[in-house]
PDB file of C-alpha atoms in Angstrom:
ATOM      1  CA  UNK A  21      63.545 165.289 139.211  1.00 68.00           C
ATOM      2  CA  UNK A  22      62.512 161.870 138.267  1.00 66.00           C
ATOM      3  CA  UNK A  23      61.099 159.524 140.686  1.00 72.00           C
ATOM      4  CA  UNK A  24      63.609 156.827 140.044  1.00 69.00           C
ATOM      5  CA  UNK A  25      66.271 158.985 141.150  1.00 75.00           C
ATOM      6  CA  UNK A  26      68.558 158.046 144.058  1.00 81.00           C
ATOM      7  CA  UNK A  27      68.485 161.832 145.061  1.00 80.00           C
ATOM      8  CA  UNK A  28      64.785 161.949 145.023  1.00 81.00           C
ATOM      9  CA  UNK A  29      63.898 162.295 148.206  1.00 85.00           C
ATOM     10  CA  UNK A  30      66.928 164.739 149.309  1.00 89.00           C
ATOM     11  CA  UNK A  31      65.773 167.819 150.838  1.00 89.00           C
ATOM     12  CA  UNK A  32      66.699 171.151 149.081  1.00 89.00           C
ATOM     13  CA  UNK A  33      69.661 172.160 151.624  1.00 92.00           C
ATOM     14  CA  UNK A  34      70.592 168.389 151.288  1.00 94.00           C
ATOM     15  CA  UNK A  35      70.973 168.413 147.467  1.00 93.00           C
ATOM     16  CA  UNK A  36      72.253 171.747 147.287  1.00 94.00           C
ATOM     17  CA  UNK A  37      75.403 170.526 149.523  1.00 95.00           C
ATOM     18  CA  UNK A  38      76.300 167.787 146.971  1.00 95.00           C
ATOM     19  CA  UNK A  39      75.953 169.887 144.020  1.00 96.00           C
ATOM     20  CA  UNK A  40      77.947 172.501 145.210  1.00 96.00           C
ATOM     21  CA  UNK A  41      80.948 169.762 146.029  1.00 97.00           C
ATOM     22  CA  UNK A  42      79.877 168.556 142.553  1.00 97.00           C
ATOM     23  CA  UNK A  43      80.550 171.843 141.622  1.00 97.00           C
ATOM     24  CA  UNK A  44      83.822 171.812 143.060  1.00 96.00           C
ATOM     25  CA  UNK A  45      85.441 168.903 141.037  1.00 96.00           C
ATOM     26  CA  UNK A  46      84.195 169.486 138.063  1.00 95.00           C
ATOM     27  CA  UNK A  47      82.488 172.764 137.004  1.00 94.00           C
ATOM     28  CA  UNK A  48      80.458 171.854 133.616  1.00 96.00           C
ATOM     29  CA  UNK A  49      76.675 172.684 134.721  1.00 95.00           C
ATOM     30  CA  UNK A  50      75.293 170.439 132.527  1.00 96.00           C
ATOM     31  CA  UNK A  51      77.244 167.428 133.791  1.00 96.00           C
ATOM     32  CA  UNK A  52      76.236 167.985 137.088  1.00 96.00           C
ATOM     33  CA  UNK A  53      72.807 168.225 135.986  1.00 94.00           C
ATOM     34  CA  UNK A  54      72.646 164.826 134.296  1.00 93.00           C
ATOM     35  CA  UNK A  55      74.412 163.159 137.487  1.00 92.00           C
ATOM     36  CA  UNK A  56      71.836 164.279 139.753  1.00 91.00           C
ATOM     37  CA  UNK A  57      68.754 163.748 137.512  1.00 88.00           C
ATOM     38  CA  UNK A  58      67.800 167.453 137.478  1.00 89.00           C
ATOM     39  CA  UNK A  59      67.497 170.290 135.080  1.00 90.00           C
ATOM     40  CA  UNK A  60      70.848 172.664 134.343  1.00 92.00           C
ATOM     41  CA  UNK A  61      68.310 175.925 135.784  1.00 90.00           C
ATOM     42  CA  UNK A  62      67.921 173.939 138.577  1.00 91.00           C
ATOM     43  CA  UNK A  63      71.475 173.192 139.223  1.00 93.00           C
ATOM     44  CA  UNK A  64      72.163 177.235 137.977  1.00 92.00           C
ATOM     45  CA  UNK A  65      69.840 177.880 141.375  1.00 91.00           C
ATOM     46  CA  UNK A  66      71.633 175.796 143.988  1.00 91.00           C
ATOM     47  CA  UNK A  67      74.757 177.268 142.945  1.00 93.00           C
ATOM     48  CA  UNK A  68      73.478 180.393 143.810  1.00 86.00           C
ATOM     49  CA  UNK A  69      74.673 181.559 139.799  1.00 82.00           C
ATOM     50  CA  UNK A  70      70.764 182.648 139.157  1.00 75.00           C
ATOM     51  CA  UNK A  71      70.625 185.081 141.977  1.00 66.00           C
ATOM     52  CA  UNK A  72      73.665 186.675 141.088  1.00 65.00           C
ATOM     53  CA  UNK A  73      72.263 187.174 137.426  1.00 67.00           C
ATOM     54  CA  UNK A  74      68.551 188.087 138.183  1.00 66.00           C
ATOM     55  CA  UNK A  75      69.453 190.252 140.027  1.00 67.00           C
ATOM     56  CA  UNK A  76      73.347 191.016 140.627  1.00 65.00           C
ATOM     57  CA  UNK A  77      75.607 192.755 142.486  1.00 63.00           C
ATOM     58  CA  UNK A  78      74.691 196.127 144.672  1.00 62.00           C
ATOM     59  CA  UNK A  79      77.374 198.738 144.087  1.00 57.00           C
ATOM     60  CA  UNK A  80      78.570 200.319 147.001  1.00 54.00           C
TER      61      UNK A  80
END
């Protein structure tokens, strides 16, 4: 995340929060991504998509 972004010094659970309501309104990844000032894998994370991916679901 660049410096001279106004989300810069948001903590992780901070950030994550917005994205996800981000998420919420309007779900194109890379959209998100540009608003915030970060990377689409890192948005991919605090959605929680990459875990399901790497690793996915546990049958029962």
């Amino acid at each position: 995340m660049s410096k001279t972004s106004p989300y810069y010094n948001f903590g992780y659970d901070e950030l994550s929060k917005l994205i996800n309501d981000a998420y919420g309104e309007n779900q194109d990844v890379r959209t998100i991504a540009l608003a915030f000032g970060i990377s689409t894998p890192e948005v991919w994370e605090m959605l929680g998509f990459s875990d399901y991916y790497n690793f996915g679901i546990e049958e029962e």
